XYZ file of C-alpha atoms in Angstrom:
520
model
C -64.167 24.219 22.609
C -61.763 21.945 24.444
C -60.418 20.296 21.340
C -59.299 23.593 19.828
C -57.956 24.859 22.409
C -56.436 20.986 23.212
C -55.168 21.640 20.039
C -53.419 25.413 20.097
C -52.404 24.355 22.942
C -50.183 21.015 21.316
C -49.020 23.367 18.095
C -47.777 26.290 20.932
C -45.742 23.256 21.979
C -44.824 22.110 18.941
C -43.204 24.898 17.737
C -41.959 25.276 21.602
C -39.848 21.910 21.030
C -38.751 23.119 17.021
C -37.436 25.886 18.877
C -36.080 24.031 21.737
C -34.302 21.124 19.104
C -32.548 24.186 17.170
C -30.825 26.198 19.931
C -29.595 22.592 21.055
C -28.531 21.741 17.557
C -27.089 25.001 17.268
C -25.352 24.993 21.211
C -23.504 21.491 19.746
C -22.518 23.225 16.672
C -20.999 26.433 18.167
C -19.094 23.853 20.862
C -17.929 21.783 17.490
C -16.564 24.778 15.560
C -14.750 25.865 19.562
C -13.675 22.518 19.646
C -12.224 22.464 16.104
C -11.103 26.087 16.848
C -8.968 25.019 20.044
C -7.721 22.091 17.989
C -6.259 24.141 15.521
C -4.682 26.362 17.648
C -3.132 23.281 19.723
C -2.090 22.620 16.569
C 0.063 25.631 15.880
C 1.286 25.877 18.462
C 2.628 22.732 18.764
C 4.301 22.532 14.152
C 5.577 26.705 15.444
C 9.133 25.283 15.285
C 8.728 23.831 12.190
C 8.461 26.639 9.227
C 6.893 25.490 5.845
C 4.916 27.104 2.727
C 2.459 29.024 3.474
C -1.253 27.648 2.832
C -4.864 28.826 2.849
C -6.450 29.876 5.623
C -9.169 27.473 4.665
C -7.726 24.644 2.360
C -5.043 24.183 3.871
C -2.867 23.377 1.036
C -5.156 20.985 -0.499
C -5.459 23.510 -3.777
C -1.309 22.923 -4.067
C -1.512 19.521 -5.400
C -3.458 19.558 -8.885
C -3.452 15.604 -9.366
C -1.515 15.760 -12.814
C 1.790 13.918 -11.949
C 3.550 17.304 -10.266
C 2.769 16.873 -6.913
C 5.498 14.564 -5.248
C 8.259 16.336 -7.455
C 6.388 19.694 -5.749
C 6.839 17.970 -2.598
C 10.739 16.724 -3.362
C 10.874 21.410 -3.970
C 9.497 22.012 -0.473
C 11.671 19.602 1.148
C 15.008 21.493 -0.840
C 13.368 24.893 0.712
C 12.272 23.171 4.435
C 15.256 20.566 5.101
C 14.481 18.043 7.530
C 10.340 18.655 8.265
C 7.395 21.057 6.733
C 3.565 21.101 8.140
C 1.715 20.478 6.205
C -2.742 21.296 6.282
C -5.735 19.438 4.941
C -8.732 21.572 5.386
C -8.078 24.337 8.111
C -8.610 21.585 11.172
C -5.606 18.653 9.930
C -2.196 18.972 9.881
C 1.299 16.478 9.105
C 3.927 16.830 9.863
C 5.463 15.907 6.534
C 9.715 14.124 7.772
C 11.874 13.371 4.637
C 15.632 13.051 5.627
C 16.960 9.719 7.164
C 18.059 11.369 10.691
C 14.375 11.952 11.261
C 12.856 9.400 10.023
C 15.017 7.103 11.683
C 13.809 8.938 15.132
C 9.783 7.967 13.647
C 9.969 4.784 12.222
C 12.242 3.021 15.037
C 9.640 4.124 17.011
C 6.344 1.752 18.055
C 4.418 4.410 17.959
C 0.801 3.650 15.812
C 0.178 4.461 12.760
C -2.208 7.253 12.251
C -6.207 6.822 12.678
C -7.220 9.820 10.610
C -5.096 8.693 6.937
C -5.531 4.648 7.404
C -8.974 4.429 8.817
C -10.994 5.182 5.601
C -9.020 1.646 4.549
C -10.540 -0.168 7.871
C -14.040 -1.356 7.466
C -12.062 -2.900 4.439
C -9.583 -4.745 5.766
C -10.114 -4.759 9.124
C -7.824 -4.431 12.213
C -5.122 -6.255 10.200
C -1.324 -6.029 10.507
C -1.204 -2.970 8.875
C -3.877 -1.019 10.688
C -4.445 -2.463 13.954
C -1.919 -0.592 17.474
C -0.786 -1.712 20.907
C -0.739 -5.177 22.175
C -3.351 -6.030 19.565
C -1.166 -5.276 16.562
C 2.044 -7.260 18.723
C 0.292 -10.165 19.173
C -1.094 -10.663 15.938
C 3.000 -10.003 14.007
C 4.553 -12.426 16.659
C 1.253 -15.159 15.357
C 2.184 -14.141 11.850
C 6.063 -13.797 11.448
C 6.503 -18.137 10.937
C 4.107 -17.544 7.635
C 7.072 -15.928 6.234
C 9.661 -18.088 7.732
C 11.848 -19.751 4.375
C 10.830 -22.521 4.856
C 6.912 -21.219 3.722
C 8.140 -18.962 1.348
C 10.198 -21.504 -0.619
C 7.836 -23.183 -2.443
C 5.947 -20.035 -3.599
C 9.246 -19.152 -6.283
C 7.817 -22.027 -8.125
C 3.940 -20.751 -7.469
C 5.566 -17.326 -8.519
C 7.606 -18.439 -11.888
C 3.833 -20.337 -13.461
C 2.106 -17.318 -12.530
C 4.631 -14.750 -14.719
C 4.900 -17.002 -17.763
C 1.384 -17.047 -17.510
C 0.755 -13.081 -17.938
C 4.443 -13.691 -20.365
C 2.912 -15.879 -23.312
C -0.076 -13.235 -22.946
C 2.496 -10.797 -24.126
C 3.382 -12.767 -27.131
C 0.973 -10.520 -29.654
C 2.706 -7.793 -28.375
C 5.634 -8.644 -28.777
C 4.693 -10.049 -32.287
C 2.940 -6.519 -33.363
C 5.290 -3.214 -32.105
C 2.954 -1.662 -30.151
C 2.876 -0.232 -27.007
C 1.209 -1.353 -23.503
C -0.036 -0.243 -20.844
C 2.155 -2.419 -18.156
C 0.279 -2.388 -14.774
C -2.906 -3.556 -15.374
C -1.283 -6.816 -17.034
C 0.979 -7.228 -13.872
C -1.086 -6.096 -11.360
C -3.124 -9.413 -12.560
C -0.685 -11.155 -12.725
C 0.918 -10.802 -8.630
C -2.854 -10.958 -7.535
C -2.943 -14.535 -9.377
C 0.516 -15.337 -7.631
C -1.005 -14.322 -4.042
C -4.304 -16.833 -4.708
C -1.425 -19.242 -5.812
C 1.010 -18.960 -2.837
C -1.567 -17.430 0.827
C -4.549 -19.151 0.036
C -4.651 -22.638 -2.067
C -8.036 -22.953 -1.697
C -10.260 -23.671 -4.744
C -12.404 -20.865 -4.533
C -9.606 -18.577 -4.794
C -7.366 -21.706 -7.902
C -8.293 -18.988 -10.574
C -6.086 -18.971 -13.555
C -4.742 -15.719 -14.952
C -6.315 -17.338 -18.138
C -9.850 -16.716 -16.986
C -8.920 -13.264 -15.151
C -7.619 -11.780 -18.125
C -10.230 -11.336 -19.247
C -14.279 -10.078 -18.340
C -14.948 -9.769 -14.400
C -17.945 -12.354 -14.268
C -19.130 -15.402 -12.572
C -16.585 -16.597 -10.052
C -14.601 -13.776 -9.853
C -16.960 -11.238 -8.691
C -13.744 -11.410 -5.361
C -11.102 -10.057 -7.924
C -13.781 -7.243 -8.907
C -14.404 -6.047 -5.387
C -10.553 -5.608 -4.779
C -10.266 -3.224 -7.585
C -13.574 -1.255 -6.903
C -11.825 -0.496 -3.289
C -9.038 0.125 -4.084
C -10.564 2.916 -6.963
C -12.989 4.064 -4.024
C -10.675 4.416 -1.339
C -8.574 6.141 -3.688
C -11.066 8.360 -4.362
C -12.005 8.984 -1.323
C -8.419 9.849 0.382
C -8.368 12.730 -2.381
C -12.054 14.209 -1.765
C -12.266 16.380 1.092
C -16.093 16.532 2.170
C -15.511 13.060 1.577
C -13.602 12.510 5.020
C -16.904 12.979 6.479
C -18.473 9.313 7.718
C -21.609 10.463 7.157
C -20.994 12.134 3.336
C -19.125 9.572 2.087
C -22.074 7.278 3.678
C -24.488 8.850 2.403
C -23.097 9.163 -1.037
C -23.159 6.553 -4.635
C -19.117 6.413 -3.519
C -20.216 5.311 -0.377
C -23.165 2.598 -1.290
C -20.600 1.043 -3.539
C -18.015 0.749 -0.969
C -20.527 -0.576 1.692
C -21.440 -3.470 -1.291
C -17.871 -4.064 -2.305
C -16.965 -4.521 1.287
C -19.684 -7.294 2.209
C -18.434 -9.264 -1.215
C -15.462 -9.064 0.000
C -15.884 -10.378 3.002
C -18.611 -12.901 2.338
C -15.632 -14.821 -0.259
C -12.956 -14.766 3.035
C -14.836 -15.479 5.072
C -15.788 -18.362 2.832
C -12.459 -19.126 2.092
C -11.739 -19.211 6.272
C -14.249 -21.877 6.827
C -13.590 -24.377 3.693
C -10.031 -24.422 4.584
C -11.458 -24.964 8.371
C -13.406 -27.574 7.663
C -10.775 -29.324 5.740
C -7.710 -29.662 8.584
C -10.658 -30.180 10.775
C -9.246 -33.807 11.365
C -5.299 -32.496 11.427
C -5.086 -30.396 14.574
C -0.947 -30.258 13.889
C 0.483 -28.268 11.170
C 3.925 -30.832 11.167
C 1.270 -33.442 9.839
C 0.204 -31.534 6.505
C 3.782 -30.944 6.229
C 4.011 -34.253 5.517
C 1.339 -34.747 3.118
C 1.999 -31.022 1.526
C 3.588 -27.564 1.580
C 2.424 -24.900 3.839
C 0.518 -21.637 3.265
C 0.016 -18.160 4.755
C -3.849 -19.528 5.071
C -2.096 -22.986 7.238
C -0.392 -20.871 9.444
C -2.665 -18.069 10.810
C -5.214 -21.141 11.536
C -2.971 -22.785 13.948
C -1.459 -20.048 15.207
C -1.614 -19.766 19.220
C 0.113 -17.670 21.696
C 1.287 -18.781 24.852
C -1.712 -18.692 26.368
C -2.722 -20.968 23.019
C -5.172 -18.839 22.166
C -5.736 -18.442 18.211
C -6.812 -15.618 16.355
C -11.163 -15.044 16.314
C -12.855 -15.173 13.003
C -12.602 -11.297 12.548
C -8.951 -10.938 12.888
C -8.371 -14.207 10.267
C -10.119 -12.404 8.295
C -8.687 -8.605 8.749
C -5.519 -10.367 8.363
C -6.429 -12.327 4.920
C -8.004 -9.690 3.273
C -5.137 -6.947 4.543
C -2.082 -9.208 2.942
C -4.565 -10.415 -0.198
C -4.612 -5.764 -1.413
C -0.730 -5.802 0.702
C 0.452 -8.662 -0.771
C -0.957 -7.715 -4.798
C -1.180 -4.299 -5.032
C 1.875 -2.643 -3.942
C 4.196 -5.100 -5.763
C 3.074 -5.060 -8.653
C 3.483 -1.002 -8.818
C 6.913 -2.475 -8.203
C 7.339 -4.642 -10.879
C 4.785 -2.297 -13.341
C 7.787 0.678 -12.831
C 10.750 -1.531 -12.700
C 10.150 -2.968 -16.049
C 9.890 0.862 -16.985
C 12.724 1.346 -15.669
C 15.354 -1.611 -17.294
C 13.035 -0.297 -20.776
C 14.330 3.960 -20.366
C 18.189 2.159 -19.336
C 18.969 -0.025 -22.588
C 22.763 -0.413 -21.643
C 21.668 -1.137 -17.812
C 18.952 -4.279 -18.953
C 22.003 -5.599 -21.309
C 24.068 -6.682 -18.250
C 20.670 -7.864 -16.243
C 19.847 -10.551 -19.508
C 23.016 -11.512 -19.434
C 22.989 -12.359 -15.266
C 20.294 -13.488 -16.017
C 20.814 -16.268 -18.626
C 24.549 -17.005 -16.720
C 22.006 -17.617 -13.563
C 19.531 -20.332 -14.882
C 21.589 -22.056 -17.756
C 19.259 -22.663 -20.047
C 15.893 -23.471 -17.447
C 12.915 -21.790 -18.435
C 10.976 -20.948 -14.423
C 12.559 -19.933 -11.451
C 13.285 -21.258 -9.062
C 15.200 -20.987 -4.745
C 18.674 -21.117 -5.328
C 18.512 -19.066 -8.422
C 17.691 -15.724 -6.711
C 21.127 -15.166 -4.749
C 22.982 -15.293 -8.237
C 21.449 -12.467 -10.100
C 23.147 -9.292 -7.283
C 23.169 -6.540 -10.997
C 19.559 -7.081 -11.447
C 19.316 -6.947 -7.376
C 20.312 -3.039 -7.758
C 18.401 -2.304 -10.652
C 15.463 -3.989 -8.912
C 16.094 -1.611 -5.254
C 17.259 1.839 -7.152
C 13.652 1.446 -8.974
C 12.251 0.780 -5.420
C 14.634 3.860 -4.400
C 12.653 6.076 -7.914
C 9.897 5.167 -7.861
C 8.531 3.484 -3.926
C 5.119 1.634 -3.939
C 4.261 3.428 -0.940
C 4.820 6.957 -1.337
C 4.328 7.705 2.083
C 3.971 6.087 5.589
C 1.965 7.722 8.200
C 2.176 7.582 12.043
C 0.769 9.195 15.079
C 2.908 10.908 18.272
C 1.890 9.512 21.543
C 4.235 11.063 23.654
C 6.331 14.214 22.486
C 9.016 12.603 20.415
C 12.687 14.731 20.407
C 14.504 15.304 16.846
C 18.062 15.333 16.266
C 18.400 18.699 15.762
C 16.281 19.552 19.209
C 13.492 20.381 17.878
C 10.376 18.435 20.075
C 6.791 17.546 18.551
C 4.253 17.153 21.194
C 1.867 13.891 21.138
C -1.162 14.068 19.992
C 0.218 14.968 16.244
C 0.246 13.810 12.455
C 3.508 12.874 11.463
C 3.553 11.578 7.249
C 6.790 9.887 6.384
C 7.589 11.258 2.531
C 9.122 7.811 1.219
C 9.105 9.754 -2.055
C 10.819 12.596 -0.933
C 13.652 10.671 1.098
C 14.656 8.264 -1.745
C 14.905 12.386 -4.190
C 15.984 14.007 -0.777
C 19.600 15.977 -3.620
C 21.063 16.124 0.367
C 21.189 12.139 0.523
C 22.004 11.114 -3.309
C 23.929 12.054 -4.902
C 21.811 13.185 -8.679
C 18.544 11.675 -6.934
C 17.000 11.851 -10.515
C 19.254 9.674 -12.772
C 19.486 5.847 -12.981
C 22.284 4.426 -10.627
C 22.216 0.987 -9.719
C 25.953 1.484 -8.593
C 24.760 3.109 -5.516
C 23.643 -0.040 -3.440
C 27.063 -1.829 -4.128
C 27.778 -3.124 -0.924
C 30.578 -0.858 -0.581
C 27.921 2.860 -1.347
C 25.127 1.439 1.051
C 27.824 1.339 3.938
C 28.288 4.835 3.875
C 24.603 5.344 4.046
C 22.023 5.683 7.218
C 19.982 2.413 6.752
C 17.462 4.707 6.839
C 17.661 6.221 3.319
C 16.212 3.574 1.472
C 12.948 3.209 2.803
C 11.033 0.810 0.476
C 9.476 -1.173 2.801
C 8.911 1.373 5.861
C 11.789 0.312 8.857
C 11.472 -0.192 12.597
C 9.382 -2.750 14.831
C 6.603 -1.735 11.979
C 8.231 -2.970 9.050
C 6.771 -4.554 6.277
C 6.290 -8.586 8.166
C 7.084 -9.496 3.607
C 8.606 -7.650 2.325
C 11.479 -10.662 1.489
C 7.778 -11.986 -0.897
C 7.786 -8.687 -2.380
C 11.370 -8.767 -2.941
C 11.568 -12.948 -3.929
C 8.431 -12.374 -6.458
C 10.249 -8.358 -8.011
C 13.332 -11.163 -8.271
C 11.600 -13.511 -10.135
C 9.290 -11.844 -12.417
C 11.922 -9.433 -13.903
C 14.095 -12.663 -14.331
C 11.750 -14.521 -16.505
C 10.601 -10.982 -18.788
C 14.576 -10.193 -19.102
C 15.105 -13.636 -20.382
C 11.282 -13.820 -23.169
C 11.847 -10.272 -24.202
C 13.362 -7.149 -24.748
C 12.169 -4.458 -23.511
C 11.645 -0.695 -25.055
C 10.407 2.444 -23.342
C 8.053 4.717 -26.013
C 8.975 7.889 -25.505
C 5.262 9.390 -26.224
C 4.230 7.522 -23.112
C 5.725 9.352 -20.352
C 4.025 8.326 -16.365
C 2.483 11.126 -14.620
C 2.632 9.771 -11.310
C 0.872 9.990 -8.055
C 0.229 9.666 -4.649
C -2.504 6.427 -3.960
C -2.958 4.204 -1.597
C -0.403 2.726 -3.888
C 2.040 5.077 -6.294
C 0.924 4.537 -10.027
C 0.639 6.928 -12.805
C -2.668 8.282 -14.534
C -1.486 8.115 -17.968
C -0.693 4.184 -17.594
C 2.475 2.311 -17.686
C 3.784 2.159 -20.936
C 6.673 -0.086 -22.808
C 7.136 -2.141 -25.960
C 8.685 -5.023 -26.304
C 9.909 -7.601 -28.831
C 11.443 -11.470 -28.199
C 15.207 -11.209 -27.557
C 17.176 -13.310 -30.050
C 18.694 -16.201 -28.368
């Protein structure tokens, strides 16, 4: 009898615990909803001075973006209706003020406001707190330590390595030149820029991967390369899949599992390349002694970087910067080069002028050298015009940590998300005459001087501009010059790119052209 009473008492106690737990969960849910609603009301108050397109009460403007290649044009169209800036809602609780005019861009990009912690947090589990996402004193210290890695003395020897990677890719293209068939550019160019960054920045046995191997199946020692592509795809997927914005939902999903697996591969390879380089350099204590033996690379600079307290980067910080440069150094450049080649294929009259200029600059050489980079001004203008029409990074976002007043008197309070639409600025008809027309002469010095310096921002601007922009421009010049010297680029009118904003600018249906050998 006593046992029965004890069991009943236990059951009643368990039942009460369940009720208590359910009550606590209910209280937590009500509290969370209350907080989110208060946050929503605060957002509405903060953007009341900025009218914009009407959004759905639950989904915001998410349903307006069809992922069909027209989304960026929608941003441009809204920009014509709402000058300077307008709010965009991503669901019921996340709002970005989208800015698309140089005078507004100047205010945000010349400040030291940090990167947005909503948009950039999805990439942090891969690249850590490198220069792309770090903020405050950590960002300032890392920027100062890494700047010597982009000095022209370090960049100069890279030109030959970039030429070697480009020539390997162009050799692979001979079959397309003889077949008169169109082919997709982005994959080829992406593998080439990845090969180039491995040669230039991380000259190491582990990463000494030749392009011939890269163009075959990903396997064996190329697991790192496969992981990089897997992570890029998964982060793009998470950005455009609203439920995956929740960390728990993404973690429990099959895509979350694949993300963690790819991160593990990428991080293990990065840790290994740092370990091996440290082993090679353990007897060397000064950079000038290494430089006497060979050219320095990015990893050398990272390993020997010291601040005023003679403190270097931790292993975690080293890995973050290596992962950041690996991604930023190849994917954005691949997007830029692919769209430049496409633009020149669509405009043979400009392609012809570029080719004549390149042939004169090279004087029969089959490679580019440092001194040749300054001898192709018209080609450089064509590169910039393509970067205007097809910016590799179509948008940038920041958080406001203090109230920000724009030139027209409107103010945004602290705690807001600000999205800079690089694509919207570059296609703004109030800034650029005939903005959809490919016209390299826009970048003649006399024309540039008439515009705001913030009208053209493919590498951002201000204190948080792209530290690797000279590296990227050099690689674009090398690849475009060697390609035009060897092949004539021909548009395939049956393949028009359907451009979409991802981590970098891409095309849903690829970027296709035809080529044929240049008749000398």
